[in-house]
Amino acid sequence: MISTIVCLRTNSANSGFQQLVVQLDAELRLRDGEEHAFYAQYNKTDHIHHVVVAYENDIPVGCGAIKEYGPGTMEVKRMFVLPGKRGKGIAGIILKNLENLCRELGFEKAILETGKMQPEAIALYQKSGYSIIANYGQYAGVDNSVCFEKKLR
């Protein structure tokens, strides 16, 4: 039987989101190694007001968030799908929901950063119409970072 993925728009106080972020941070700690502390300082969730949590049979299986980066621009943050649920299109569903939310809020562009040690994420963003851009903000000059953008209008 094929399960249905249901996405909930919420905020960073959502318990499902918080559970997933703990697992995301544990995975990133392994992937990023010594650079993890640098990235972790920019991944705090207390100032994130727009979150999407994907549920399968009432169990949180993936998440993503957006936060305002600048005029007309939202930054995609905290994208994660449980390892056992990957490869089923869940991340794409979450990303599409986040993009729709950006549009509804009047934003024209989405940007994001991911690490070179996350080839699955890079593939997702390229498949979803994102283009590689120069590393922005705190990621400028960081060799392990890959930054993307997508025009939403």
GROMACS .gro file of N, CA and C in nm:
model
  459
    1MET      N    1   0.084  -0.119   0.000
    1MET     CA    2   0.000   0.000   0.000
    1MET      C    3   0.088   0.125   0.000
    2ILE      N    4   0.054   0.219  -0.085
    2ILE     CA    5   0.130   0.344  -0.095
    2ILE      C    6   0.080   0.441   0.012
    3SER      N    7   0.172   0.494   0.089
    3SER     CA    8   0.136   0.590   0.193
    3SER      C    9   0.122   0.730   0.132
    4THR      N   10   0.039   0.808   0.193
    4THR     CA   11   0.020   0.946   0.151
    4THR      C   12   0.104   1.036   0.240
    5ILE      N   13   0.170   1.131   0.177
    5ILE     CA   14   0.248   1.231   0.250
    5ILE      C   15   0.158   1.354   0.267
    6VAL      N   16   0.145   1.398   0.390
    6VAL     CA   17   0.067   1.517   0.422
    6VAL      C   18   0.163   1.621   0.478
    7CYS      N   19   0.160   1.740   0.420
    7CYS     CA   20   0.248   1.848   0.467
    7CYS      C   21   0.169   1.945   0.554
    8LEU      N   22   0.229   1.980   0.666
    8LEU     CA   23   0.171   2.074   0.761
    8LEU      C   24   0.257   2.199   0.763
    9ARG      N   25   0.193   2.314   0.745
    9ARG     CA   26   0.263   2.441   0.763
    9ARG      C   27   0.253   2.476   0.911
   10THR      N   28   0.367   2.506   0.969
   10THR     CA   29   0.371   2.531   1.113
   10THR      C   30   0.487   2.626   1.142
   11ASN      N   31   0.537   2.620   1.265
   11ASN     CA   32   0.654   2.702   1.301
   11ASN      C   33   0.755   2.614   1.374
   12SER      N   34   0.864   2.674   1.417
   12SER     CA   35   0.974   2.596   1.474
   12SER      C   36   0.942   2.535   1.610
   13ALA      N   37   0.829   2.570   1.669
   13ALA     CA   38   0.790   2.510   1.797
   13ALA      C   39   0.725   2.373   1.777
   14ASN      N   40   0.693   2.336   1.654
   14ASN     CA   41   0.630   2.207   1.626
   14ASN      C   42   0.718   2.092   1.672
   15SER      N   43   0.662   1.999   1.749
   15SER     CA   44   0.742   1.890   1.807
   15SER      C   45   0.799   1.798   1.699
   16GLY      N   46   0.724   1.774   1.591
   16GLY     CA   47   0.777   1.692   1.482
   16GLY      C   48   0.898   1.756   1.418
   17PHE      N   49   0.890   1.886   1.395
   17PHE     CA   50   1.004   1.960   1.340
   17PHE      C   51   1.124   1.950   1.433
   18GLN      N   52   1.102   1.970   1.561
   18GLN     CA   53   1.211   1.965   1.657
   18GLN      C   54   1.276   1.827   1.660
   19GLN      N   55   1.197   1.721   1.653
   19GLN     CA   56   1.252   1.584   1.651
   19GLN      C   57   1.338   1.562   1.527
   20LEU      N   58   1.290   1.608   1.413
   20LEU     CA   59   1.364   1.590   1.289
   20LEU      C   60   1.494   1.670   1.288
   21VAL      N   61   1.490   1.791   1.344
   21VAL     CA   62   1.609   1.875   1.346
   21VAL      C   63   1.720   1.813   1.432
   22VAL      N   64   1.682   1.745   1.539
   22VAL     CA   65   1.782   1.675   1.621
   22VAL      C   66   1.855   1.571   1.536
   23GLN      N   67   1.778   1.497   1.456
   23GLN     CA   68   1.838   1.396   1.370
   23GLN      C   69   1.919   1.458   1.256
   24LEU      N   70   1.868   1.569   1.202
   24LEU     CA   71   1.942   1.642   1.098
   24LEU      C   72   2.077   1.687   1.151
   25ASP      N   73   2.077   1.749   1.269
   25ASP     CA   74   2.203   1.798   1.326
   25ASP      C   75   2.301   1.685   1.353
   26ALA      N   76   2.252   1.570   1.398
   26ALA     CA   77   2.341   1.455   1.422
   26ALA      C   78   2.404   1.409   1.290
   27GLU      N   79   2.325   1.405   1.183
   27GLU     CA   80   2.379   1.365   1.053
   27GLU      C   81   2.480   1.466   1.001
   28LEU      N   82   2.447   1.595   1.014
   28LEU     CA   83   2.539   1.698   0.967
   28LEU      C   84   2.669   1.699   1.046
   29ARG      N   85   2.661   1.668   1.174
   29ARG     CA   86   2.781   1.661   1.258
   29ARG      C   87   2.878   1.559   1.198
   30LEU      N   88   2.824   1.447   1.150
   30LEU     CA   89   2.908   1.344   1.089
   30LEU      C   90   2.959   1.387   0.952
   31ARG      N   91   2.871   1.443   0.871
   31ARG     CA   92   2.910   1.481   0.735
   31ARG      C   93   3.008   1.599   0.732
   32ASP      N   94   2.984   1.697   0.819
   32ASP     CA   95   3.065   1.819   0.816
   32ASP      C   96   3.194   1.808   0.897
   33GLY      N   97   3.201   1.713   0.987
   33GLY     CA   98   3.321   1.695   1.067
   33GLY      C   99   3.359   1.820   1.144
   34GLU      N  100   3.483   1.861   1.131
   34GLU     CA  101   3.535   1.975   1.207
   34GLU      C  102   3.465   2.107   1.171
   35GLU      N  103   3.403   2.115   1.054
   35GLU     CA  104   3.337   2.239   1.012
   35GLU      C  105   3.196   2.252   1.069
   36HIS      N  106   3.147   2.149   1.141
   36HIS     CA  107   3.009   2.150   1.188
   36HIS      C  108   2.978   2.271   1.277
   37ALA      N  109   3.067   2.307   1.365
   37ALA     CA  110   3.040   2.419   1.457
   37ALA      C  111   3.017   2.549   1.380
   38PHE      N  112   3.091   2.569   1.270
   38PHE     CA  113   3.072   2.689   1.188
   38PHE      C  114   2.929   2.692   1.134
   39TYR      N  115   2.885   2.584   1.074
   39TYR     CA  116   2.751   2.580   1.015
   39TYR      C  117   2.641   2.584   1.121
   40ALA      N  118   2.662   2.517   1.232
   40ALA     CA  119   2.558   2.508   1.337
   40ALA      C  120   2.516   2.645   1.387
   41GLN      N  121   2.610   2.739   1.392
   41GLN     CA  122   2.575   2.872   1.443
   41GLN      C  123   2.473   2.944   1.355
   42TYR      N  124   2.460   2.902   1.229
   42TYR     CA  125   2.365   2.965   1.138
   42TYR      C  126   2.237   2.883   1.120
   43ASN      N  127   2.225   2.776   1.195
   43ASN     CA  128   2.110   2.688   1.181
   43ASN      C  129   2.021   2.682   1.303
   44LYS      N  130   2.024   2.784   1.384
   44LYS     CA  131   1.935   2.792   1.500
   44LYS      C  132   1.791   2.804   1.450
   45THR      N  133   1.699   2.745   1.522
   45THR     CA  134   1.560   2.744   1.476
   45THR      C  135   1.471   2.844   1.549
   46ASP      N  136   1.523   2.913   1.649
   46ASP     CA  137   1.437   3.000   1.729
   46ASP      C  138   1.383   3.121   1.653
   47HIS      N  139   1.445   3.157   1.541
   47HIS     CA  140   1.395   3.271   1.463
   47HIS      C  141   1.328   3.228   1.333
   48ILE      N  142   1.291   3.101   1.326
   48ILE     CA  143   1.224   3.050   1.207
   48ILE      C  144   1.074   3.044   1.234
   49HIS      N  145   0.998   3.116   1.151
   49HIS     CA  146   0.854   3.126   1.171
   49HIS      C  147   0.773   3.046   1.070
   50HIS      N  148   0.840   2.998   0.963
   50HIS     CA  149   0.769   2.927   0.857
   50HIS      C  150   0.836   2.791   0.834
   51VAL      N  151   0.763   2.686   0.871
   51VAL     CA  152   0.814   2.549   0.866
   51VAL      C  153   0.713   2.461   0.794
   52VAL      N  154   0.763   2.365   0.720
   52VAL     CA  155   0.678   2.260   0.662
   52VAL      C  156   0.728   2.127   0.715
   53VAL      N  157   0.637   2.049   0.772
   53VAL     CA  158   0.670   1.914   0.819
   53VAL      C  159   0.587   1.816   0.738
   54ALA      N  160   0.656   1.716   0.681
   54ALA     CA  161   0.588   1.612   0.604
   54ALA      C  162   0.560   1.494   0.698
   55TYR      N  163   0.436   1.449   0.694
   55TYR     CA  164   0.393   1.336   0.778
   55TYR      C  165   0.352   1.220   0.688
   56GLU      N  166   0.388   1.101   0.733
   56GLU     CA  167   0.341   0.978   0.671
   56GLU      C  168   0.274   0.897   0.781
   57ASN      N  169   0.146   0.871   0.767
   57ASN     CA  170   0.071   0.800   0.872
   57ASN      C  171   0.089   0.868   1.008
   58ASP      N  172   0.078   0.999   1.011
   58ASP     CA  173   0.088   1.080   1.133
   58ASP      C  174   0.227   1.079   1.198
   59ILE      N  175   0.328   1.031   1.125
   59ILE     CA  176   0.466   1.030   1.176
   59ILE      C  177   0.547   1.131   1.096
   60PRO      N  178   0.618   1.223   1.163
   60PRO     CA  179   0.700   1.320   1.089
   60PRO      C  180   0.817   1.250   1.021
   61VAL      N  181   0.827   1.266   0.888
   61VAL     CA  182   0.932   1.199   0.812
   61VAL      C  183   1.026   1.295   0.741
   62GLY      N  184   0.990   1.424   0.737
   62GLY     CA  185   1.075   1.522   0.670
   62GLY      C  186   1.033   1.663   0.704
   63CYS      N  187   1.124   1.757   0.681
   63CYS     CA  188   1.094   1.896   0.713
   63CYS      C  189   1.179   1.990   0.629
   64GLY      N  190   1.138   2.114   0.633
   64GLY     CA  191   1.212   2.224   0.572
   64GLY      C  192   1.155   2.353   0.627
   65ALA      N  193   1.229   2.460   0.610
   65ALA     CA  194   1.186   2.589   0.664
   65ALA      C  195   1.234   2.700   0.573
   66ILE      N  196   1.174   2.816   0.591
   66ILE     CA  197   1.220   2.936   0.521
   66ILE      C  198   1.229   3.049   0.623
   67LYS      N  199   1.324   3.136   0.597
   67LYS     CA  200   1.331   3.258   0.677
   67LYS      C  201   1.374   3.372   0.588
   68GLU      N  202   1.324   3.489   0.620
   68GLU     CA  203   1.354   3.605   0.537
   68GLU      C  204   1.502   3.634   0.540
   69TYR      N  205   1.558   3.651   0.419
   69TYR     CA  206   1.700   3.683   0.407
   69TYR      C  207   1.720   3.831   0.379
   70GLY      N  208   1.633   3.885   0.295
   70GLY     CA  209   1.642   4.026   0.257
   70GLY      C  210   1.518   4.062   0.178
   71PRO      N  211   1.508   4.184   0.131
   71PRO     CA  212   1.390   4.226   0.056
   71PRO      C  213   1.364   4.133  -0.063
   72GLY      N  214   1.246   4.073  -0.064
   72GLY     CA  215   1.207   3.987  -0.175
   72GLY      C  216   1.270   3.849  -0.176
   73THR      N  217   1.355   3.818  -0.076
   73THR     CA  218   1.429   3.692  -0.078
   73THR      C  219   1.410   3.614   0.051
   74MET      N  220   1.373   3.488   0.035
   74MET     CA  221   1.363   3.394   0.147
   74MET      C  222   1.477   3.294   0.135
   75GLU      N  223   1.527   3.248   0.249
   75GLU     CA  224   1.632   3.147   0.252
   75GLU      C  225   1.571   3.014   0.298
   76VAL      N  226   1.597   2.910   0.222
   76VAL     CA  227   1.552   2.775   0.258
   76VAL      C  228   1.650   2.718   0.360
   77LYS      N  229   1.596   2.666   0.469
   77LYS     CA  230   1.678   2.615   0.580
   77LYS      C  231   1.625   2.479   0.624
   78ARG      N  232   1.708   2.403   0.693
   78ARG     CA  233   1.670   2.285   0.769
   78ARG      C  234   1.595   2.178   0.689
   79MET      N  235   1.634   2.159   0.564
   79MET     CA  236   1.575   2.053   0.481
   79MET      C  237   1.629   1.918   0.529
   80PHE      N  238   1.535   1.825   0.552
   80PHE     CA  239   1.576   1.692   0.601
   80PHE      C  240   1.465   1.591   0.578
   81VAL      N  241   1.504   1.471   0.539
   81VAL     CA  242   1.413   1.357   0.531
   81VAL      C  243   1.482   1.241   0.602
   82LEU      N  244   1.405   1.169   0.681
   82LEU     CA  245   1.460   1.053   0.752
   82LEU      C  246   1.530   0.960   0.652
   83PRO      N  247   1.647   0.906   0.690
   83PRO     CA  248   1.723   0.821   0.597
   83PRO      C  249   1.640   0.708   0.534
   84GLY      N  250   1.556   0.643   0.609
   84GLY     CA  251   1.477   0.533   0.557
   84GLY      C  252   1.365   0.575   0.463
   85LYS      N  253   1.342   0.705   0.452
   85LYS     CA  254   1.233   0.758   0.368
   85LYS      C  255   1.286   0.831   0.245
   86ARG      N  256   1.417   0.833   0.229
   86ARG     CA  257   1.476   0.906   0.116
   86ARG      C  258   1.455   0.831  -0.015
   87GLY      N  259   1.461   0.908  -0.123
   87GLY     CA  260   1.445   0.850  -0.256
   87GLY      C  261   1.300   0.829  -0.297
   88LYS      N  262   1.208   0.884  -0.220
   88LYS     CA  263   1.065   0.867  -0.248
   88LYS      C  264   0.996   0.998  -0.287
   89GLY      N  265   1.074   1.103  -0.307
   89GLY     CA  266   1.017   1.230  -0.351
   89GLY      C  267   0.970   1.322  -0.239
   90ILE      N  268   0.992   1.283  -0.115
   90ILE     CA  269   0.943   1.363  -0.002
   90ILE      C  270   1.011   1.499   0.004
   91ALA      N  271   1.142   1.503  -0.016
   91ALA     CA  272   1.213   1.632  -0.012
   91ALA      C  273   1.161   1.726  -0.119
   92GLY      N  274   1.132   1.674  -0.237
   92GLY     CA  275   1.077   1.757  -0.343
   92GLY      C  276   0.940   1.814  -0.308
   93ILE      N  277   0.858   1.733  -0.241
   93ILE     CA  278   0.726   1.779  -0.197
   93ILE      C  279   0.742   1.892  -0.095
   94ILE      N  280   0.833   1.874  -0.001
   94ILE     CA  281   0.857   1.977   0.102
   94ILE      C  282   0.906   2.105   0.036
   95LEU      N  283   1.003   2.093  -0.055
   95LEU     CA  284   1.059   2.210  -0.121
   95LEU      C  285   0.952   2.285  -0.201
   96LYS      N  286   0.867   2.212  -0.271
   96LYS     CA  287   0.758   2.274  -0.348
   96LYS      C  288   0.665   2.350  -0.254
   97ASN      N  289   0.632   2.290  -0.138
   97ASN     CA  290   0.548   2.357  -0.040
   97ASN      C  291   0.613   2.485   0.010
   98LEU      N  292   0.744   2.481   0.035
   98LEU     CA  293   0.815   2.600   0.083
   98LEU      C  294   0.814   2.709  -0.024
   99GLU      N  295   0.836   2.670  -0.150
   99GLU     CA  296   0.834   2.768  -0.259
   99GLU      C  297   0.696   2.832  -0.273
  100ASN      N  298   0.592   2.751  -0.263
  100ASN     CA  299   0.456   2.807  -0.269
  100ASN      C  300   0.430   2.905  -0.155
  101LEU      N  301   0.478   2.871  -0.037
  101LEU     CA  302   0.464   2.960   0.078
  101LEU      C  303   0.538   3.091   0.053
  102CYS      N  304   0.658   3.083  -0.001
  102CYS     CA  305   0.734   3.204  -0.035
  102CYS      C  306   0.652   3.294  -0.127
  103ARG      N  307   0.596   3.234  -0.231
  103ARG     CA  308   0.516   3.312  -0.326
  103ARG      C  309   0.396   3.377  -0.257
  104GLU      N  310   0.326   3.299  -0.174
  104GLU     CA  311   0.209   3.352  -0.103
  104GLU      C  312   0.246   3.468  -0.013
  105LEU      N  313   0.367   3.465   0.041
  105LEU     CA  314   0.414   3.572   0.129
  105LEU      C  315   0.470   3.691   0.051
  106GLY      N  316   0.473   3.679  -0.083
  106GLY     CA  317   0.515   3.790  -0.167
  106GLY      C  318   0.663   3.793  -0.200
  107PHE      N  319   0.733   3.683  -0.176
  107PHE     CA  320   0.877   3.680  -0.205
  107PHE      C  321   0.901   3.635  -0.348
  108GLU      N  322   1.006   3.690  -0.409
  108GLU     CA  323   1.035   3.668  -0.550
  108GLU      C  324   1.145   3.566  -0.574
  109LYS      N  325   1.223   3.537  -0.471
  109LYS     CA  326   1.339   3.451  -0.491
  109LYS      C  327   1.365   3.369  -0.365
  110ALA      N  328   1.412   3.246  -0.388
  110ALA     CA  329   1.457   3.162  -0.277
  110ALA      C  330   1.606   3.135  -0.297
  111ILE      N  331   1.680   3.142  -0.187
  111ILE     CA  332   1.822   3.109  -0.190
  111ILE      C  333   1.847   3.003  -0.084
  112LEU      N  334   1.959   2.934  -0.095
  112LEU     CA  335   1.994   2.835   0.006
  112LEU      C  336   2.141   2.800  -0.005
  113GLU      N  337   2.189   2.739   0.101
  113GLU     CA  338   2.326   2.688   0.107
  113GLU      C  339   2.318   2.541   0.144
  114THR      N  340   2.402   2.462   0.081
  114THR     CA  341   2.420   2.323   0.122
  114THR      C  342   2.568   2.292   0.113
  115GLY      N  343   2.606   2.178   0.167
  115GLY     CA  344   2.747   2.141   0.168
  115GLY      C  345   2.784   2.049   0.054
  116LYS      N  346   2.909   2.053   0.013
  116LYS     CA  347   2.958   1.965  -0.092
  116LYS      C  348   2.950   1.818  -0.049
  117MET      N  349   2.942   1.794   0.081
  117MET     CA  350   2.931   1.658   0.132
  117MET      C  351   2.786   1.608   0.132
  118GLN      N  352   2.699   1.681   0.066
  118GLN     CA  353   2.557   1.644   0.058
  118GLN      C  354   2.515   1.636  -0.089
  119PRO      N  355   2.569   1.539  -0.163
  119PRO     CA  356   2.538   1.530  -0.307
  119PRO      C  357   2.390   1.509  -0.336
  120GLU      N  358   2.318   1.443  -0.244
  120GLU     CA  359   2.174   1.422  -0.265
  120GLU      C  360   2.101   1.556  -0.265
  121ALA      N  361   2.140   1.645  -0.175
  121ALA     CA  362   2.078   1.777  -0.167
  121ALA      C  363   2.109   1.857  -0.293
  122ILE      N  364   2.233   1.854  -0.336
  122ILE     CA  365   2.272   1.926  -0.457
  122ILE      C  366   2.188   1.879  -0.576
  123ALA      N  367   2.172   1.747  -0.588
  123ALA     CA  368   2.093   1.691  -0.698
  123ALA      C  369   1.947   1.735  -0.689
  124LEU      N  370   1.890   1.736  -0.568
  124LEU     CA  371   1.752   1.780  -0.549
  124LEU      C  372   1.734   1.924  -0.596
  125TYR      N  373   1.823   2.012  -0.554
  125TYR     CA  374   1.808   2.154  -0.587
  125TYR      C  375   1.824   2.177  -0.738
  126GLN      N  376   1.920   2.109  -0.800
  126GLN     CA  377   1.937   2.125  -0.944
  126GLN      C  378   1.815   2.071  -1.019
  127LYS      N  379   1.764   1.957  -0.977
  127LYS     CA  380   1.644   1.897  -1.038
  127LYS      C  381   1.521   1.988  -1.020
  128SER      N  382   1.520   2.065  -0.912
  128SER     CA  383   1.407   2.153  -0.879
  128SER      C  384   1.419   2.292  -0.940
  129GLY      N  385   1.517   2.313  -1.026
  129GLY     CA  386   1.528   2.440  -1.097
  129GLY      C  387   1.614   2.546  -1.030
  130TYR      N  388   1.693   2.509  -0.931
  130TYR     CA  389   1.782   2.603  -0.865
  130TYR      C  390   1.912   2.612  -0.943
  131SER      N  391   1.970   2.731  -0.946
  131SER     CA  392   2.098   2.756  -1.013
  131SER      C  393   2.204   2.786  -0.909
  132ILE      N  394   2.324   2.737  -0.935
  132ILE     CA  395   2.436   2.767  -0.845
  132ILE      C  396   2.471   2.915  -0.859
  133ILE      N  397   2.492   2.979  -0.744
  133ILE     CA  398   2.532   3.120  -0.739
  133ILE      C  399   2.659   3.131  -0.656
  134ALA      N  400   2.719   3.249  -0.658
  134ALA     CA  401   2.834   3.275  -0.571
  134ALA      C  402   2.789   3.260  -0.426
  135ASN      N  403   2.876   3.207  -0.344
  135ASN     CA  404   2.843   3.192  -0.202
  135ASN      C  405   2.812   3.328  -0.142
  136TYR      N  406   2.701   3.335  -0.070
  136TYR     CA  407   2.653   3.461  -0.015
  136TYR      C  408   2.677   3.470   0.136
  137GLY      N  409   2.669   3.593   0.186
  137GLY     CA  410   2.674   3.616   0.331
  137GLY      C  411   2.786   3.543   0.401
  138GLN      N  412   2.750   3.474   0.507
  138GLN     CA  413   2.848   3.404   0.590
  138GLN      C  414   2.917   3.289   0.516
  139TYR      N  415   2.863   3.247   0.401
  139TYR     CA  416   2.920   3.136   0.327
  139TYR      C  417   3.023   3.180   0.223
  140ALA      N  418   3.036   3.310   0.202
  140ALA     CA  419   3.135   3.362   0.107
  140ALA      C  420   3.274   3.313   0.149
  141GLY      N  421   3.345   3.256   0.055
  141GLY     CA  422   3.480   3.208   0.082
  141GLY      C  423   3.486   3.074   0.153
  142VAL      N  424   3.372   3.011   0.182
  142VAL     CA  425   3.371   2.881   0.249
  142VAL      C  426   3.373   2.774   0.140
  143ASP      N  427   3.483   2.702   0.131
  143ASP     CA  428   3.505   2.607   0.023
  143ASP      C  429   3.405   2.491   0.022
  144ASN      N  430   3.356   2.449   0.137
  144ASN     CA  431   3.264   2.335   0.145
  144ASN      C  432   3.120   2.371   0.109
  145SER      N  433   3.089   2.500   0.098
  145SER     CA  434   2.952   2.544   0.072
  145SER      C  435   2.922   2.558  -0.077
  146VAL      N  436   2.798   2.523  -0.112
  146VAL     CA  437   2.745   2.546  -0.246
  146VAL      C  438   2.615   2.622  -0.227
  147CYS      N  439   2.602   2.737  -0.293
  147CYS     CA  440   2.481   2.818  -0.277
  147CYS      C  441   2.399   2.818  -0.406
  148PHE      N  442   2.267   2.826  -0.388
  148PHE     CA  443   2.173   2.819  -0.499
  148PHE      C  444   2.070   2.930  -0.488
  149GLU      N  445   2.004   2.957  -0.600
  149GLU     CA  446   1.889   3.047  -0.601
  149GLU      C  447   1.789   3.000  -0.705
  150LYS      N  448   1.664   3.041  -0.681
  150LYS     CA  449   1.557   3.014  -0.778
  150LYS      C  450   1.464   3.133  -0.778
  151LYS      N  451   1.437   3.185  -0.896
  151LYS     CA  452   1.339   3.292  -0.909
  151LYS      C  453   1.201   3.228  -0.899
  152LEU      N  454   1.113   3.287  -0.818
  152LEU     CA  455   0.984   3.229  -0.792
  152LEU      C  456   0.871   3.296  -0.868
  153ARG      N  457   0.900   3.405  -0.935
  153ARG     CA  458   0.798   3.478  -1.012
  153ARG      C  459   0.843   3.494  -1.155
   0.00000   0.00000   0.00000
